[in-house]
Structure formats: C-alpha cells, structure tokens
PDB file of C-alpha atoms in Angstrom:
ATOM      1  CA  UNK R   1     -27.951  -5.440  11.347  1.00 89.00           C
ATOM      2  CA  UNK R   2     -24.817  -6.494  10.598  1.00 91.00           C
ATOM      3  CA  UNK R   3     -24.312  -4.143   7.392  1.00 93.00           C
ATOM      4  CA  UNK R   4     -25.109  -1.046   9.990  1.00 96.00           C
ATOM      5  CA  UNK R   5     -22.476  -2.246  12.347  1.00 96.00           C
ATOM      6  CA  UNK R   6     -20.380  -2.672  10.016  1.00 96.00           C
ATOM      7  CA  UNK R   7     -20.506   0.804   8.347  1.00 96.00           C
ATOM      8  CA  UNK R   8     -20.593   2.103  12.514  1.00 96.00           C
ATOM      9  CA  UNK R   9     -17.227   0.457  12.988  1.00 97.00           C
ATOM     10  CA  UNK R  10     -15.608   1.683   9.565  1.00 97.00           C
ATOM     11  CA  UNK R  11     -17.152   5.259   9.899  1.00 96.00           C
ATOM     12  CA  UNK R  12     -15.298   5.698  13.184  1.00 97.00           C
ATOM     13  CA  UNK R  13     -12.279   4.667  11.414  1.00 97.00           C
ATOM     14  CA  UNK R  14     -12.699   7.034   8.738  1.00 96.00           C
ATOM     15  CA  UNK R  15     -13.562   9.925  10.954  1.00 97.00           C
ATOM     16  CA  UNK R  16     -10.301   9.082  13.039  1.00 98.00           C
ATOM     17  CA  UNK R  17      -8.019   9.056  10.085  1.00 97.00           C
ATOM     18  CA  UNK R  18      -9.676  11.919   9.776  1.00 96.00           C
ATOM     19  CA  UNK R  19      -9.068  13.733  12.610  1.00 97.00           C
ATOM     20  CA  UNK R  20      -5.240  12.346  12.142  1.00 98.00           C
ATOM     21  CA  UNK R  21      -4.895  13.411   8.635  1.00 97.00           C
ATOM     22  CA  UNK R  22      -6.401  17.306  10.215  1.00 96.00           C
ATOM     23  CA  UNK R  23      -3.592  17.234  12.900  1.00 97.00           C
ATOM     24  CA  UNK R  24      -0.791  16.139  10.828  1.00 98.00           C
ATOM     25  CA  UNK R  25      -1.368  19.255   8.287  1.00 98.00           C
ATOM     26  CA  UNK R  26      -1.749  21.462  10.731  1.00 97.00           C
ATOM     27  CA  UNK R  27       1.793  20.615  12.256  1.00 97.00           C
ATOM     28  CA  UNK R  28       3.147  20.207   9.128  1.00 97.00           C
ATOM     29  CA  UNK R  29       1.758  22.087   6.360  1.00 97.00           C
ATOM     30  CA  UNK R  30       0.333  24.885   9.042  1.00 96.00           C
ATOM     31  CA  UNK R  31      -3.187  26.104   9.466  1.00 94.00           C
ATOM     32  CA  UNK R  32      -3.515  29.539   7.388  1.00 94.00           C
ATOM     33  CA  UNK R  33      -5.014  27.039   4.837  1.00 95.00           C
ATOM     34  CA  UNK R  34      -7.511  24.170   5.601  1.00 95.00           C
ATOM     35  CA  UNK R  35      -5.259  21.776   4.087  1.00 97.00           C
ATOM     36  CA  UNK R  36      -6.212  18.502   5.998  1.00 96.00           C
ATOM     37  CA  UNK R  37      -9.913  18.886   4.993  1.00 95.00           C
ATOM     38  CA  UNK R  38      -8.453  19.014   1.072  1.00 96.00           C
ATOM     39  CA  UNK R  39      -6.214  16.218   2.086  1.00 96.00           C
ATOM     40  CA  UNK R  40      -8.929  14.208   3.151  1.00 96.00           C
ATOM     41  CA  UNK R  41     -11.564  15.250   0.265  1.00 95.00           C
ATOM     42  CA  UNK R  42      -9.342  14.700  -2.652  1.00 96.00           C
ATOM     43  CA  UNK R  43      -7.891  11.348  -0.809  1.00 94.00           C
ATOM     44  CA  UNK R  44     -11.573  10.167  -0.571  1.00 93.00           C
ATOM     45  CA  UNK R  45     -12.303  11.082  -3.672  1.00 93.00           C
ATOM     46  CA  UNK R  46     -10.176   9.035  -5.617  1.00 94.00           C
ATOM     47  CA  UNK R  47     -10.611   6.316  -3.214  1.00 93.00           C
ATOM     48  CA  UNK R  48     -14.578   6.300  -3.424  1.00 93.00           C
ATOM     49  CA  UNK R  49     -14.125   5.723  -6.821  1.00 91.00           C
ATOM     50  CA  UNK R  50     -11.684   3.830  -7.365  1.00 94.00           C
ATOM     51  CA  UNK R  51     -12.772   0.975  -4.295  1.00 92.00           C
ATOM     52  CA  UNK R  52     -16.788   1.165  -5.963  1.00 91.00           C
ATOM     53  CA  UNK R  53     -15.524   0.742  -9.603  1.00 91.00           C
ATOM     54  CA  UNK R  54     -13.105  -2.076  -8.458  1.00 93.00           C
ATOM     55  CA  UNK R  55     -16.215  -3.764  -5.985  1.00 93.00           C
ATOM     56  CA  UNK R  56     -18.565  -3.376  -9.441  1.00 89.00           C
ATOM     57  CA  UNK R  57     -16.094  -4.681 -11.583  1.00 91.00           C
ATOM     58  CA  UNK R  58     -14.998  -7.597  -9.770  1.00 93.00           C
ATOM     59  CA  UNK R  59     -17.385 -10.508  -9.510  1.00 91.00           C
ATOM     60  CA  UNK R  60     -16.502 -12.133  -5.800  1.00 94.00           C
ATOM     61  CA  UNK R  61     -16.059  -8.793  -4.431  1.00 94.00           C
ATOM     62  CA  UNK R  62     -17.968  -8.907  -1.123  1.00 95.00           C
ATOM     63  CA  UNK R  63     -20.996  -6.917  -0.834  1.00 93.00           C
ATOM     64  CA  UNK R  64     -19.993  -6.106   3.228  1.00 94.00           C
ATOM     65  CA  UNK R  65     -16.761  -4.913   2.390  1.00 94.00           C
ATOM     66  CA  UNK R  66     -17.926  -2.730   0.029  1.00 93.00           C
ATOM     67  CA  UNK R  67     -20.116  -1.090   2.039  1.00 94.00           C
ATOM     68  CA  UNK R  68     -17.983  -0.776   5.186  1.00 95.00           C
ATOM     69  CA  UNK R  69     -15.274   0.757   3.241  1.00 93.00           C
ATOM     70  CA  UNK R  70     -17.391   2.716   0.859  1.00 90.00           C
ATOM     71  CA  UNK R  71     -20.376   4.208   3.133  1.00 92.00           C
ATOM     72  CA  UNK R  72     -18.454   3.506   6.169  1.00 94.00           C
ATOM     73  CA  UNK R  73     -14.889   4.564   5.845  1.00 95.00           C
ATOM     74  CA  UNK R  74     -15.141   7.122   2.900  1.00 92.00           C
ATOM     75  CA  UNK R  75     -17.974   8.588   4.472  1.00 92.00           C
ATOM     76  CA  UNK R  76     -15.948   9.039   7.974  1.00 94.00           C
ATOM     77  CA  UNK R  77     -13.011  10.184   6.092  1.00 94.00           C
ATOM     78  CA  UNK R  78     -14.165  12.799   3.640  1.00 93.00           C
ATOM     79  CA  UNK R  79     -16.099  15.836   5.378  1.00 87.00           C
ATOM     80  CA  UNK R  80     -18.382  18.472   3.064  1.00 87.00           C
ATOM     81  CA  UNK R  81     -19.299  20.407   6.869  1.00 83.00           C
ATOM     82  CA  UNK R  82     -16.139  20.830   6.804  1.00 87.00           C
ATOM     83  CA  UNK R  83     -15.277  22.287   3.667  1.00 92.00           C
ATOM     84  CA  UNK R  84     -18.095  24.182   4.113  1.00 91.00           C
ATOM     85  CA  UNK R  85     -17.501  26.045   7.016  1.00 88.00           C
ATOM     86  CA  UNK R  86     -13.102  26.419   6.313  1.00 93.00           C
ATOM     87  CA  UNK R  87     -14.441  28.159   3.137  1.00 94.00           C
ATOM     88  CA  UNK R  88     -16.935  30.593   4.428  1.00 93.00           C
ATOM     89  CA  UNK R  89     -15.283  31.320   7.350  1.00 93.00           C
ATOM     90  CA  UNK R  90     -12.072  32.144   5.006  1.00 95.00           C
ATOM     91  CA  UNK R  91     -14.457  34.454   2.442  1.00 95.00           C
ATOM     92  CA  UNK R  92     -16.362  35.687   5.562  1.00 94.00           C
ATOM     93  CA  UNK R  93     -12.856  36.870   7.182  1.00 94.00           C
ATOM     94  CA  UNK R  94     -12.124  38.731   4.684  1.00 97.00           C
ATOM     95  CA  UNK R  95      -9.485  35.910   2.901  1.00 97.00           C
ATOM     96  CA  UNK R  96     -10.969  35.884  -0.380  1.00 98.00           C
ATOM     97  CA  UNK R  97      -8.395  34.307  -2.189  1.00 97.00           C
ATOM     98  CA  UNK R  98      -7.866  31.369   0.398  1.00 97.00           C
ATOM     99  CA  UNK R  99     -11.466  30.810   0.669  1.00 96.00           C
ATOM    100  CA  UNK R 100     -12.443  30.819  -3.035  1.00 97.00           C
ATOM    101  CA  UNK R 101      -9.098  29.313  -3.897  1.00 97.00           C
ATOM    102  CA  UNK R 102     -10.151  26.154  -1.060  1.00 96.00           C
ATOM    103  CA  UNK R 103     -13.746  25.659  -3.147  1.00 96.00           C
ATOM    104  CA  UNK R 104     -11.938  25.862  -6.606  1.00 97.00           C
ATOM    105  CA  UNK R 105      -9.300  23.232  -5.326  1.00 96.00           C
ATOM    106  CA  UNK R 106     -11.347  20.958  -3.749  1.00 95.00           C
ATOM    107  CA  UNK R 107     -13.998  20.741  -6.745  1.00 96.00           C
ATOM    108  CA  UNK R 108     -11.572  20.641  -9.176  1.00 97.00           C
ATOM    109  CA  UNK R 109      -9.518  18.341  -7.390  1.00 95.00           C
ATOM    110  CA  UNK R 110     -11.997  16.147  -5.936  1.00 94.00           C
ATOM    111  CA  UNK R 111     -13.483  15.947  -9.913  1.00 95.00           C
ATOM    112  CA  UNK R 112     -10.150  14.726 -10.674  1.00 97.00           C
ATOM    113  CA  UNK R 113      -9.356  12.442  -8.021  1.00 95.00           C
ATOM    114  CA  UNK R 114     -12.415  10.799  -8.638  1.00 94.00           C
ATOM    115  CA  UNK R 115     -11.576  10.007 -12.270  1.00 96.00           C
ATOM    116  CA  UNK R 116      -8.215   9.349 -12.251  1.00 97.00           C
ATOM    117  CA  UNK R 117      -9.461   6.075  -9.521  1.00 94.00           C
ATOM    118  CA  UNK R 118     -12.152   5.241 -11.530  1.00 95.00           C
ATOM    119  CA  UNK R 119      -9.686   4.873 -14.569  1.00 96.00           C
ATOM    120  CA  UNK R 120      -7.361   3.429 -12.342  1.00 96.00           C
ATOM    121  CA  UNK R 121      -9.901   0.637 -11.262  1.00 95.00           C
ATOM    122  CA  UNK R 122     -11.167   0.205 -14.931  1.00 95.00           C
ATOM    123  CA  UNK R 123      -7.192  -0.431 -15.569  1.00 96.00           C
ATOM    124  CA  UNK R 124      -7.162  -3.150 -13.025  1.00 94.00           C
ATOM    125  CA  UNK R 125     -10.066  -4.940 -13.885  1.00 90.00           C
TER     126      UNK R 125
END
C-alpha cells in the first residue's frame, strides 16, 4: 500500500510540473507548436533513464524511491495522449510539417534523451 501511495503522491507531482512546464512554453516559446509536451517528453526521457540506470546500478538505492520517481513522477511528467493528439490534430489541420515535424522530434529526441542519461548514469556509477 505504501508503494501505490507513493507513486499517487509523485504522479501528481509529475503531472503538475507538467501542467507548469505546458504553461511556461506557451507564454514563452508560444503555442503554434506543442512545445511543452516535447519539453516534457524529451525531459522525461533522459530522466527515466538516467534515474533507473543510476537506481540499478547503485546497490543501497531504495527500492521506494525508485518507484515514486520512476512510475510516479516520470509517468506524471511525460504524456504520449498528449503527443498524440498535438500531432494529429496538427496533420489533421492541415499543418503537415508541424505535425510530422512534432512525431520526428519527439522520437528522435526522446531516443536520444534516453541514451545520452543512460550513458550519463553508466558514467556515474
């Protein structure tokens, strides 16, 4: 019971960083482009790697903390509905370039991100 509270707690963090993360692009970056939901993929990308690698790697790395941050946190933070829907809305509105240019960014990307923290853990450890 505790594990499930645990990721609970952490996934509403995630999803509020989030939402923060979403609103800062928006007023920053602007919202022709679903930047926040790349922000947020690529971000949890390298972090979901990077924080499992390090949690593997490292013997006394507690078992609760890696799965509030990992399953909790990460999986409040990063958002595939999202991406999703931006995308095909994009394509679907007649904003080819944006739409296919969000999927081939946030594969790529998120491919990348993902090893450059698992290297980066592997590094540390």
């Amino acid at each position: 019971m505790t594990r499930f509270l645990l990721v609970c707690g952490a996934g509403g963090l995630g999803s509020g960083t989030r939402y923060l993360i979403s609103l800062w692009a928006g007023e920053r970056i602007g919202t022709s482009f679903p930047y926040g939901t790349l922000i947020v993929n690529l971000l949890g990308s390298f972090l979901m790697t990077f924080l499992l690698e390090l949690s593997l790697r490292v013997s006394d790395f507690p078992l609760h903390l890696r799965i509030a941050l990992t399953t909790g946190f990460m999986g409040g933070l990063t958002t595939y509905s999202a991406f999703n829907y931006e995308s095909s809305k994009l394509v679907l509105d007649g904003h080819y370039l944006r739409g296919f240019g969000n999927i081939a960014l946030t594969l790529l990307g998120c491919a990348a991100m993902g090893l450059l923290g698992l290297a980066l853990a592997r590094k540390l450890t």
